């Protein structure tokens, strides 16, 4: 009997600086995830709708306000509101405002990103 290959979880990783994103993407792939990286643009929501990932990871290390807006875009669309969101890094002074807007997201630092992604996938947002 041939064992079935384990399902690799798909992530959509969002970051605003491609040179910084490459290292993070490599880290996530080494952790066993299939990673699609996106620079946020107008077609972001439709791309998620057409091919929903297991989770969206939004890096708040740059442009945290835009990261919050991306998270709100995921939550506001009927077709994507079920997708878990993981915010990583970010200015500790700005995180409370983002948490208030998106309390069902998971918040993490890079050193704990694997467990944060697992937690988000196991406990997706409630309707």
GROMACS .gro file of N, CA, C and O in nm:
model
  508
    1UNK      N    1   0.083  -0.117   0.000
    1UNK     CA    2   0.000   0.000   0.000
    1UNK      C    3   0.089   0.125   0.000
    1UNK      O    4   0.183   0.135   0.077
    2UNK      N    5   0.057   0.220  -0.085
    2UNK     CA    6   0.135   0.344  -0.096
    2UNK      C    7   0.073   0.449  -0.006
    2UNK      O    8  -0.047   0.475  -0.012
    3UNK      N    9   0.158   0.510   0.077
    3UNK     CA   10   0.108   0.616   0.167
    3UNK      C   11   0.079   0.741   0.087
    3UNK      O   12   0.151   0.774  -0.007
    4UNK      N   13  -0.027   0.808   0.125
    4UNK     CA   14  -0.065   0.933   0.060
    4UNK      C   15   0.027   1.045   0.107
    4UNK      O   16   0.061   1.054   0.224
    5UNK      N   17   0.069   1.130   0.015
    5UNK     CA   18   0.153   1.244   0.052
    5UNK      C   19   0.073   1.341   0.138
    5UNK      O   20  -0.045   1.363   0.115
    6UNK      N   21   0.139   1.395   0.238
    6UNK     CA   22   0.072   1.491   0.326
    6UNK      C   23   0.035   1.616   0.246
    6UNK      O   24   0.110   1.660   0.159
    7UNK      N   25  -0.081   1.669   0.277
    7UNK     CA   26  -0.127   1.791   0.212
    7UNK      C   27  -0.044   1.908   0.260
    7UNK      O   28  -0.035   1.934   0.379
    8UNK      N   29   0.020   1.976   0.167
    8UNK     CA   30   0.096   2.095   0.203
    8UNK      C   31   0.001   2.213   0.208
    8UNK      O   32  -0.076   2.236   0.115
    9UNK      N   33   0.008   2.288   0.314
    9UNK     CA   34  -0.078   2.405   0.331
    9UNK      C   35  -0.029   2.518   0.241
    9UNK      O   36   0.090   2.543   0.229
   10UNK      N   37  -0.126   2.585   0.179
   10UNK     CA   38  -0.096   2.698   0.091
   10UNK      C   39  -0.113   2.830   0.165
   10UNK      O   40  -0.215   2.851   0.231
   11UNK      N   41  -0.013   2.914   0.152
   11UNK     CA   42  -0.018   3.046   0.214
   11UNK      C   43  -0.010   3.153   0.106
   11UNK      O   44   0.057   3.135   0.005
   12UNK      N   45  -0.076   3.262   0.132
   12UNK     CA   46  -0.060   3.383   0.052
   12UNK      C   47   0.016   3.480   0.140
   12UNK      O   48  -0.031   3.516   0.248
   13UNK      N   49   0.136   3.517   0.100
   13UNK     CA   50   0.221   3.605   0.180
   13UNK      C   51   0.222   3.744   0.118
   13UNK      O   52   0.242   3.759  -0.002
   14UNK      N   53   0.198   3.844   0.201
   14UNK     CA   54   0.189   3.982   0.152
   14UNK      C   55   0.294   4.067   0.220
   14UNK      O   56   0.302   4.072   0.343
   15UNK      N   57   0.373   4.131   0.137
   15UNK     CA   58   0.480   4.218   0.184
   15UNK      C   59   0.500   4.326   0.079
   15UNK      O   60   0.477   4.302  -0.039
   16UNK      N   61   0.544   4.443   0.120
   16UNK     CA   62   0.555   4.556   0.028
   16UNK      C   63   0.695   4.576  -0.027
   16UNK      O   64   0.716   4.663  -0.110
   17UNK      N   65   0.791   4.499   0.016
   17UNK     CA   66   0.928   4.516  -0.033
   17UNK      C   67   0.982   4.380  -0.078
   17UNK      O   68   1.020   4.297   0.004
   18UNK      N   69   0.984   4.356  -0.210
   18UNK     CA   70   1.023   4.224  -0.262
   18UNK      C   71   1.159   4.174  -0.213
   18UNK      O   72   1.174   4.055  -0.187
   19UNK      N   73   1.257   4.262  -0.198
   19UNK     CA   74   1.389   4.215  -0.155
   19UNK      C   75   1.384   4.158  -0.014
   19UNK      O   76   1.451   4.060   0.016
   20UNK      N   77   1.304   4.217   0.074
   20UNK     CA   78   1.289   4.164   0.209
   20UNK      C   79   1.201   4.039   0.210
   20UNK      O   80   1.222   3.949   0.290
   21UNK      N   81   1.105   4.036   0.121
   21UNK     CA   82   1.010   3.925   0.117
   21UNK      C   83   1.077   3.793   0.079
   21UNK      O   84   1.036   3.687   0.127
   22UNK      N   85   1.178   3.797  -0.005
   22UNK     CA   86   1.241   3.673  -0.053
   22UNK      C   87   1.289   3.584   0.062
   22UNK      O   88   1.268   3.464   0.062
   23UNK      N   89   1.353   3.646   0.161
   23UNK     CA   90   1.404   3.569   0.276
   23UNK      C   91   1.289   3.508   0.354
   23UNK      O   92   1.294   3.392   0.395
   24UNK      N   93   1.182   3.582   0.374
   24UNK     CA   94   1.066   3.533   0.449
   24UNK      C   95   0.996   3.420   0.373
   24UNK      O   96   0.953   3.322   0.432
   25UNK      N   97   0.984   3.436   0.243
   25UNK     CA   98   0.922   3.332   0.161
   25UNK      C   99   1.004   3.203   0.169
   25UNK      O  100   0.949   3.094   0.185
   26UNK      N  101   1.135   3.217   0.159
   26UNK     CA  102   1.224   3.099   0.169
   26UNK      C  103   1.206   3.030   0.304
   26UNK      O  104   1.202   2.907   0.312
   27UNK      N  105   1.193   3.108   0.410
   27UNK     CA  106   1.172   3.053   0.544
   27UNK      C  107   1.041   2.976   0.550
   27UNK      O  108   1.036   2.864   0.602
   28UNK      N  109   0.933   3.033   0.498
   28UNK     CA  110   0.802   2.967   0.500
   28UNK      C  111   0.803   2.839   0.416
   28UNK      O  112   0.746   2.738   0.455
   29UNK      N  113   0.869   2.844   0.303
   29UNK     CA  114   0.880   2.724   0.218
   29UNK      C  115   0.961   2.615   0.287
   29UNK      O  116   0.925   2.497   0.281
   30UNK      N  117   1.069   2.655   0.354
   30UNK     CA  118   1.150   2.558   0.428
   30UNK      C  119   1.070   2.496   0.542
   30UNK      O  120   1.096   2.382   0.581
   31UNK      N  121   0.971   2.569   0.593
   31UNK     CA  122   0.885   2.516   0.699
   31UNK      C  123   0.778   2.422   0.644
   31UNK      O  124   0.699   2.367   0.721
   32UNK      N  125   0.774   2.404   0.512
   32UNK     CA  126   0.684   2.307   0.453
   32UNK      C  127   0.558   2.364   0.388
   32UNK      O  128   0.470   2.288   0.348
   33UNK      N  129   0.550   2.495   0.376
   33UNK     CA  130   0.433   2.557   0.314
   33UNK      C  131   0.456   2.584   0.167
   33UNK      O  132   0.569   2.607   0.123
   34UNK      N  133   0.349   2.581   0.092
   34UNK     CA  134   0.351   2.627  -0.046
   34UNK      C  135   0.314   2.774  -0.037
   34UNK      O  136   0.208   2.808   0.017
   35UNK      N  137   0.399   2.862  -0.086
   35UNK     CA  138   0.380   3.005  -0.067
   35UNK      C  139   0.363   3.077  -0.199
   35UNK      O  140   0.446   3.066  -0.288
   36UNK      N  141   0.252   3.150  -0.208
   36UNK     CA  142   0.230   3.242  -0.319
   36UNK      C  143   0.250   3.381  -0.260
   36UNK      O  144   0.185   3.416  -0.162
   37UNK      N  145   0.341   3.456  -0.317
   37UNK     CA  146   0.366   3.590  -0.267
   37UNK      C  147   0.295   3.691  -0.357
   37UNK      O  148   0.290   3.674  -0.477
   38UNK      N  149   0.240   3.791  -0.294
   38UNK     CA  150   0.169   3.895  -0.368
   38UNK      C  151   0.213   4.031  -0.321
   38UNK      O  152   0.225   4.056  -0.202
   39UNK      N  153   0.234   4.117  -0.416
   39UNK     CA  154   0.242   4.258  -0.384
   39UNK      C  155   0.098   4.306  -0.391
   39UNK      O  156   0.026   4.277  -0.487
   40UNK      N  157   0.052   4.373  -0.290
   40UNK     CA  158  -0.089   4.416  -0.289
   40UNK      C  159  -0.120   4.508  -0.407
   40UNK      O  160  -0.044   4.599  -0.438
   41UNK      N  161  -0.230   4.478  -0.472
   41UNK     CA  162  -0.277   4.562  -0.582
   41UNK      C  163  -0.429   4.554  -0.590
   41UNK      O  164  -0.493   4.493  -0.506
   42UNK      N  165  -0.485   4.613  -0.692
   42UNK     CA  166  -0.630   4.618  -0.706
   42UNK      C  167  -0.693   4.480  -0.724
   42UNK      O  168  -0.809   4.459  -0.691
   43UNK      N  169  -0.619   4.384  -0.776
   43UNK     CA  170  -0.676   4.252  -0.803
   43UNK      C  171  -0.656   4.154  -0.686
   43UNK      O  172  -0.684   4.036  -0.700
   44UNK      N  173  -0.608   4.204  -0.573
   44UNK     CA  174  -0.580   4.120  -0.458
   44UNK      C  175  -0.700   4.034  -0.419
   44UNK      O  176  -0.690   3.912  -0.406
   45UNK      N  177  -0.815   4.095  -0.399
   45UNK     CA  178  -0.934   4.022  -0.352
   45UNK      C  179  -0.979   3.918  -0.455
   45UNK      O  180  -1.016   3.807  -0.418
   46UNK      N  181  -0.976   3.953  -0.582
   46UNK     CA  182  -1.020   3.856  -0.683
   46UNK      C  183  -0.924   3.737  -0.692
   46UNK      O  184  -0.967   3.625  -0.715
   47UNK      N  185  -0.796   3.761  -0.672
   47UNK     CA  186  -0.699   3.650  -0.673
   47UNK      C  187  -0.725   3.555  -0.556
   47UNK      O  188  -0.716   3.434  -0.571
   48UNK      N  189  -0.758   3.612  -0.441
   48UNK     CA  190  -0.790   3.527  -0.325
   48UNK      C  191  -0.917   3.447  -0.350
   48UNK      O  192  -0.925   3.330  -0.313
   49UNK      N  193  -1.015   3.511  -0.409
   49UNK     CA  194  -1.143   3.445  -0.436
   49UNK      C  195  -1.125   3.329  -0.534
   49UNK      O  196  -1.182   3.222  -0.516
   50UNK      N  197  -1.045   3.351  -0.638
   50UNK     CA  198  -1.025   3.249  -0.741
   50UNK      C  199  -0.945   3.129  -0.689
   50UNK      O  200  -0.968   3.016  -0.732
   51UNK      N  201  -0.853   3.155  -0.598
   51UNK     CA  202  -0.767   3.049  -0.548
   51UNK      C  203  -0.739   3.073  -0.400
   51UNK      O  204  -0.633   3.119  -0.362
   52UNK      N  205  -0.838   3.042  -0.314
   52UNK     CA  206  -0.821   3.071  -0.171
   52UNK      C  207  -0.713   2.986  -0.106
   52UNK      O  208  -0.711   2.864  -0.123
   53UNK      N  209  -0.622   3.050  -0.034
   53UNK     CA  210  -0.518   2.976   0.037
   53UNK      C  211  -0.571   2.924   0.171
   53UNK      O  212  -0.683   2.958   0.211
   54UNK      N  213  -0.489   2.846   0.239
   54UNK     CA  214  -0.525   2.799   0.373
   54UNK      C  215  -0.514   2.912   0.475
   54UNK      O  216  -0.582   2.910   0.578
   55UNK      N  217  -0.429   3.010   0.447
   55UNK     CA  218  -0.414   3.128   0.533
   55UNK      C  219  -0.346   3.239   0.455
   55UNK      O  220  -0.273   3.214   0.359
   56UNK      N  221  -0.371   3.361   0.500
   56UNK     CA  222  -0.304   3.478   0.445
   56UNK      C  223  -0.210   3.529   0.554
   56UNK      O  224  -0.252   3.552   0.667
   57UNK      N  225  -0.084   3.545   0.519
   57UNK     CA  226   0.016   3.599   0.611
   57UNK      C  227   0.050   3.740   0.564
   57UNK      O  228   0.096   3.758   0.451
   58UNK      N  229   0.026   3.838   0.650
   58UNK     CA  230   0.050   3.977   0.614
   58UNK      C  231   0.161   4.032   0.702
   58UNK      O  232   0.150   4.034   0.825
   59UNK      N  233   0.269   4.074   0.639
   59UNK     CA  234   0.384   4.126   0.710
   59UNK      C  235   0.361   4.273   0.743
   59UNK      O  236   0.338   4.354   0.653
   60UNK      N  237   0.363   4.306   0.871
   60UNK     CA  238   0.341   4.443   0.914
   60UNK      C  239   0.472   4.518   0.939
   60UNK      O  240   0.471   4.629   0.990
   61UNK      N  241   0.583   4.459   0.899
   61UNK     CA  242   0.712   4.523   0.917
   61UNK      C  243   0.726   4.651   0.836
   61UNK      O  244   0.803   4.739   0.870
   62UNK      N  245   0.652   4.661   0.732
   62UNK     CA  246   0.647   4.782   0.648
   62UNK      C  247   0.500   4.814   0.624
   62UNK      O  248   0.418   4.726   0.605
   63UNK      N  249   0.469   4.939   0.624
   63UNK     CA  250   0.334   4.987   0.591
   63UNK      C  251   0.224   4.916   0.670
   63UNK      O  252   0.135   4.852   0.612
   64UNK      N  253   0.225   4.924   0.802
   64UNK     CA  254   0.126   4.853   0.882
   64UNK      C  255  -0.018   4.897   0.854
   64UNK      O  256  -0.109   4.815   0.862
   65UNK      N  257  -0.039   5.022   0.819
   65UNK     CA  258  -0.175   5.068   0.786
   65UNK      C  259  -0.227   4.998   0.662
   65UNK      O  260  -0.344   4.958   0.656
   66UNK      N  261  -0.141   4.980   0.564
   66UNK     CA  262  -0.183   4.909   0.444
   66UNK      C  263  -0.203   4.761   0.472
   66UNK      O  264  -0.289   4.696   0.413
   67UNK      N  265  -0.122   4.707   0.562
   67UNK     CA  266  -0.141   4.568   0.603
   67UNK      C  267  -0.278   4.549   0.667
   67UNK      O  268  -0.348   4.452   0.639
   68UNK      N  269  -0.314   4.643   0.755
   68UNK     CA  270  -0.447   4.638   0.817
   68UNK      C  271  -0.556   4.645   0.709
   68UNK      O  272  -0.653   4.569   0.712
   69UNK      N  273  -0.538   4.732   0.611
   69UNK     CA  274  -0.636   4.745   0.503
   69UNK      C  275  -0.649   4.615   0.423
   69UNK      O  276  -0.759   4.577   0.383
   70UNK      N  277  -0.537   4.545   0.402
   70UNK     CA  278  -0.543   4.416   0.331
   70UNK      C  279  -0.621   4.315   0.415
   70UNK      O  280  -0.702   4.240   0.362
   71UNK      N  281  -0.597   4.314   0.544
   71UNK     CA  282  -0.672   4.224   0.632
   71UNK      C  283  -0.821   4.256   0.630
   71UNK      O  284  -0.905   4.166   0.625
   72UNK      N  285  -0.855   4.384   0.633
   72UNK     CA  286  -0.996   4.424   0.627
   72UNK      C  287  -1.059   4.384   0.494
   72UNK      O  288  -1.176   4.345   0.490
   73UNK      N  289  -0.981   4.392   0.386
   73UNK     CA  290  -1.033   4.350   0.255
   73UNK      C  291  -1.066   4.201   0.254
   73UNK      O  292  -1.168   4.158   0.200
   74UNK      N  293  -0.980   4.121   0.317
   74UNK     CA  294  -1.005   3.976   0.326
   74UNK      C  295  -1.133   3.951   0.406
   74UNK      O  296  -1.219   3.873   0.366
   75UNK      N  297  -1.147   4.018   0.521
   75UNK     CA  298  -1.263   3.997   0.607
   75UNK      C  299  -1.393   4.052   0.549
   75UNK      O  300  -1.500   4.000   0.577
   76UNK      N  301  -1.388   4.155   0.471
   76UNK     CA  302  -1.512   4.220   0.426
   76UNK      C  303  -1.578   4.148   0.309
   76UNK      O  304  -1.698   4.164   0.288
   77UNK      N  305  -1.506   4.070   0.234
   77UNK     CA  306  -1.564   4.000   0.119
   77UNK      C  307  -1.622   3.866   0.162
   77UNK      O  308  -1.557   3.788   0.232
   78UNK      N  309  -1.746   3.840   0.123
   78UNK     CA  310  -1.811   3.713   0.158
   78UNK      C  311  -1.728   3.592   0.116
   78UNK      O  312  -1.722   3.493   0.187
   79UNK      N  313  -1.665   3.602  -0.001
   79UNK     CA  314  -1.593   3.488  -0.056
   79UNK      C  315  -1.460   3.460   0.013
   79UNK      O  316  -1.402   3.353  -0.005
   80UNK      N  317  -1.410   3.554   0.094
   80UNK     CA  318  -1.279   3.534   0.156
   80UNK      C  319  -1.280   3.547   0.308
   80UNK      O  320  -1.177   3.523   0.371
   81UNK      N  321  -1.392   3.580   0.366
   81UNK     CA  322  -1.391   3.607   0.511
   81UNK      C  323  -1.361   3.484   0.596
   81UNK      O  324  -1.327   3.497   0.712
   82UNK      N  325  -1.370   3.365   0.537
   82UNK     CA  326  -1.338   3.242   0.610
   82UNK      C  327  -1.188   3.213   0.616
   82UNK      O  328  -1.145   3.125   0.689
   83UNK      N  329  -1.108   3.286   0.540
   83UNK     CA  330  -0.964   3.260   0.533
   83UNK      C  331  -0.895   3.315   0.657
   83UNK      O  332  -0.910   3.433   0.690
   84UNK      N  333  -0.820   3.233   0.727
   84UNK     CA  334  -0.746   3.282   0.844
   84UNK      C  335  -0.641   3.385   0.803
   84UNK      O  336  -0.577   3.373   0.698
   85UNK      N  337  -0.622   3.485   0.889
   85UNK     CA  338  -0.523   3.589   0.867
   85UNK      C  339  -0.420   3.582   0.980
   85UNK      O  340  -0.456   3.573   1.097
   86UNK      N  341  -0.293   3.586   0.940
   86UNK     CA  342  -0.183   3.593   1.037
   86UNK      C  343  -0.105   3.721   1.008
   86UNK      O  344  -0.054   3.739   0.899
   87UNK      N  345  -0.101   3.810   1.106
   87UNK     CA  346  -0.018   3.929   1.096
   87UNK      C  347   0.113   3.899   1.164
   87UNK      O  348   0.117   3.842   1.273
   88UNK      N  349   0.223   3.938   1.100
   88UNK     CA  350   0.354   3.911   1.156
   88UNK      C  351   0.433   4.042   1.168
   88UNK      O  352   0.427   4.127   1.080
   89UNK      N  353   0.501   4.053   1.282
   89UNK     CA  354   0.581   4.170   1.317
   89UNK      C  355   0.495   4.295   1.327
   89UNK      O  356   0.377   4.287   1.357
   90UNK      N  357   0.554   4.409   1.308
   90UNK     CA  358   0.480   4.534   1.319
   90UNK      C  359   0.519   4.612   1.443
   90UNK      O  360   0.570   4.557   1.541
   91UNK      N  361   0.494   4.740   1.439
   91UNK     CA  362   0.524   4.832   1.549
   91UNK      C  363   0.428   4.803   1.665
   91UNK      O  364   0.307   4.813   1.649
   92UNK      N  365   0.482   4.770   1.783
   92UNK     CA  366   0.396   4.738   1.898
   92UNK      C  367   0.298   4.850   1.933
   92UNK      O  368   0.191   4.824   1.988
   93UNK      N  369   0.334   4.974   1.903
   93UNK     CA  370   0.243   5.086   1.931
   93UNK      C  371   0.124   5.090   1.836
   93UNK      O  372   0.021   5.148   1.869
   94UNK      N  373   0.138   5.031   1.719
   94UNK     CA  374   0.029   5.034   1.619
   94UNK      C  375  -0.057   4.909   1.621
   94UNK      O  376  -0.167   4.908   1.568
   95UNK      N  377  -0.007   4.802   1.683
   95UNK     CA  378  -0.080   4.675   1.684
   95UNK      C  379  -0.217   4.683   1.753
   95UNK      O  380  -0.312   4.621   1.705
   96UNK      N  381  -0.233   4.757   1.863
   96UNK     CA  382  -0.366   4.761   1.927
   96UNK      C  383  -0.476   4.811   1.834
   96UNK      O  384  -0.588   4.758   1.836
   97UNK      N  385  -0.446   4.906   1.750
   97UNK     CA  386  -0.546   4.956   1.655
   97UNK      C  387  -0.583   4.848   1.552
   97UNK      O  388  -0.700   4.832   1.518
   98UNK      N  389  -0.484   4.775   1.507
   98UNK     CA  390  -0.510   4.668   1.411
   98UNK      C  391  -0.588   4.556   1.478
   98UNK      O  392  -0.685   4.504   1.422
   99UNK      N  393  -0.550   4.520   1.601
   99UNK     CA  394  -0.623   4.416   1.676
   99UNK      C  395  -0.769   4.454   1.697
   99UNK      O  396  -0.857   4.369   1.695
  100UNK      N  397  -0.793   4.582   1.720
  100UNK     CA  398  -0.930   4.628   1.740
  100UNK      C  399  -1.012   4.609   1.613
  100UNK      O  400  -1.129   4.571   1.618
  101UNK      N  401  -0.951   4.635   1.498
  101UNK     CA  402  -1.021   4.619   1.370
  101UNK      C  403  -1.037   4.473   1.330
  101UNK      O  404  -1.135   4.437   1.266
  102UNK      N  405  -0.940   4.391   1.366
  102UNK     CA  406  -0.940   4.250   1.323
  102UNK      C  407  -0.907   4.160   1.442
  102UNK      O  408  -0.799   4.099   1.449
  103UNK      N  409  -1.001   4.146   1.536
  103UNK     CA  410  -0.972   4.068   1.656
  103UNK      C  411  -0.959   3.917   1.632
  103UNK      O  412  -0.900   3.847   1.715
  104UNK      N  413  -1.011   3.867   1.521
  104UNK     CA  414  -1.003   3.723   1.496
  104UNK      C  415  -0.876   3.680   1.424
  104UNK      O  416  -0.854   3.562   1.401
  105UNK      N  417  -0.790   3.776   1.390
  105UNK     CA  418  -0.663   3.743   1.326
  105UNK      C  419  -0.567   3.692   1.433
  105UNK      O  420  -0.586   3.713   1.552
  106UNK      N  421  -0.462   3.624   1.387
  106UNK     CA  422  -0.357   3.578   1.476
  106UNK      C  423  -0.238   3.673   1.457
  106UNK      O  424  -0.207   3.712   1.345
  107UNK      N  425  -0.175   3.710   1.567
  107UNK     CA  426  -0.064   3.804   1.565
  107UNK      C  427   0.061   3.733   1.615
  107UNK      O  428   0.056   3.662   1.715
  108UNK      N  429   0.173   3.754   1.545
  108UNK     CA  430   0.294   3.680   1.578
  108UNK      C  431   0.419   3.759   1.541
  108UNK      O  432   0.414   3.856   1.466
  109UNK      N  433   0.530   3.712   1.594
  109UNK     CA  434   0.662   3.754   1.552
  109UNK      C  435   0.718   3.641   1.466
  109UNK      O  436   0.670   3.528   1.472
  110UNK      N  437   0.821   3.669   1.387
  110UNK     CA  438   0.874   3.566   1.297
  110UNK      C  439   0.924   3.443   1.373
  110UNK      O  440   0.911   3.331   1.323
  111UNK      N  441   0.975   3.460   1.491
  111UNK     CA  442   1.029   3.344   1.563
  111UNK      C  443   0.921   3.243   1.600
  111UNK      O  444   0.951   3.128   1.631
  112UNK      N  445   0.795   3.285   1.596
  112UNK     CA  446   0.683   3.196   1.631
  112UNK      C  447   0.584   3.178   1.515
  112UNK      O  448   0.471   3.135   1.538
  113UNK      N  449   0.626   3.209   1.396
  113UNK     CA  450   0.532   3.211   1.283
  113UNK      C  451   0.473   3.074   1.253
  113UNK      O  452   0.355   3.063   1.221
  114UNK      N  453   0.550   2.968   1.265
  114UNK     CA  454   0.496   2.835   1.234
  114UNK      C  455   0.379   2.798   1.325
  114UNK      O  456   0.276   2.751   1.279
  115UNK      N  457   0.395   2.822   1.454
  115UNK     CA  458   0.285   2.788   1.546
  115UNK      C  459   0.168   2.884   1.525
  115UNK      O  460   0.052   2.844   1.538
  116UNK      N  461   0.194   3.008   1.490
  116UNK     CA  462   0.085   3.103   1.465
  116UNK      C  463   0.004   3.062   1.342
  116UNK      O  464  -0.119   3.068   1.343
  117UNK      N  465   0.071   3.018   1.237
  117UNK     CA  466   0.000   2.974   1.117
  117UNK      C  467  -0.082   2.849   1.148
  117UNK      O  468  -0.199   2.840   1.110
  118UNK      N  469  -0.023   2.756   1.220
  118UNK     CA  470  -0.098   2.634   1.259
  118UNK      C  471  -0.221   2.669   1.341
  118UNK      O  472  -0.330   2.616   1.317
  119UNK      N  473  -0.206   2.758   1.436
  119UNK     CA  474  -0.319   2.802   1.520
  119UNK      C  475  -0.427   2.865   1.434
  119UNK      O  476  -0.546   2.836   1.452
  120UNK      N  477  -0.389   2.951   1.340
  120UNK     CA  478  -0.487   3.019   1.256
  120UNK      C  479  -0.563   2.919   1.169
  120UNK      O  480  -0.685   2.930   1.153
  121UNK      N  481  -0.494   2.821   1.115
  121UNK     CA  482  -0.560   2.724   1.027
  121UNK      C  483  -0.652   2.631   1.106
  121UNK      O  484  -0.762   2.600   1.062
  122UNK      N  485  -0.608   2.590   1.225
  122UNK     CA  486  -0.689   2.501   1.308
  122UNK      C  487  -0.812   2.573   1.362
  122UNK      O  488  -0.918   2.513   1.380
  123UNK      N  489  -0.801   2.702   1.388
  123UNK     CA  490  -0.910   2.781   1.443
  123UNK      C  491  -0.945   2.896   1.348
  123UNK      O  492  -0.915   3.013   1.378
  124UNK      N  493  -1.009   2.865   1.235
  124UNK     CA  494  -1.042   2.971   1.139
  124UNK      C  495  -1.145   3.067   1.198
  124UNK      O  496  -1.212   3.035   1.298
  125UNK      N  497  -1.162   3.183   1.138
  125UNK     CA  498  -1.258   3.279   1.191
  125UNK      C  499  -1.400   3.225   1.188
  125UNK      O  500  -1.437   3.152   1.096
  126UNK      N  501  -1.475   3.262   1.289
  126UNK     CA  502  -1.617   3.224   1.294
  126UNK      C  503  -1.695   3.316   1.201
  126UNK      O  504  -1.655   3.429   1.177
  127UNK      N  505  -1.804   3.266   1.153
  127UNK     CA  506  -1.888   3.349   1.064
  127UNK      C  507  -1.946   3.466   1.139
  127UNK      O  508  -1.981   3.461   1.252
   0.00000   0.00000   0.00000
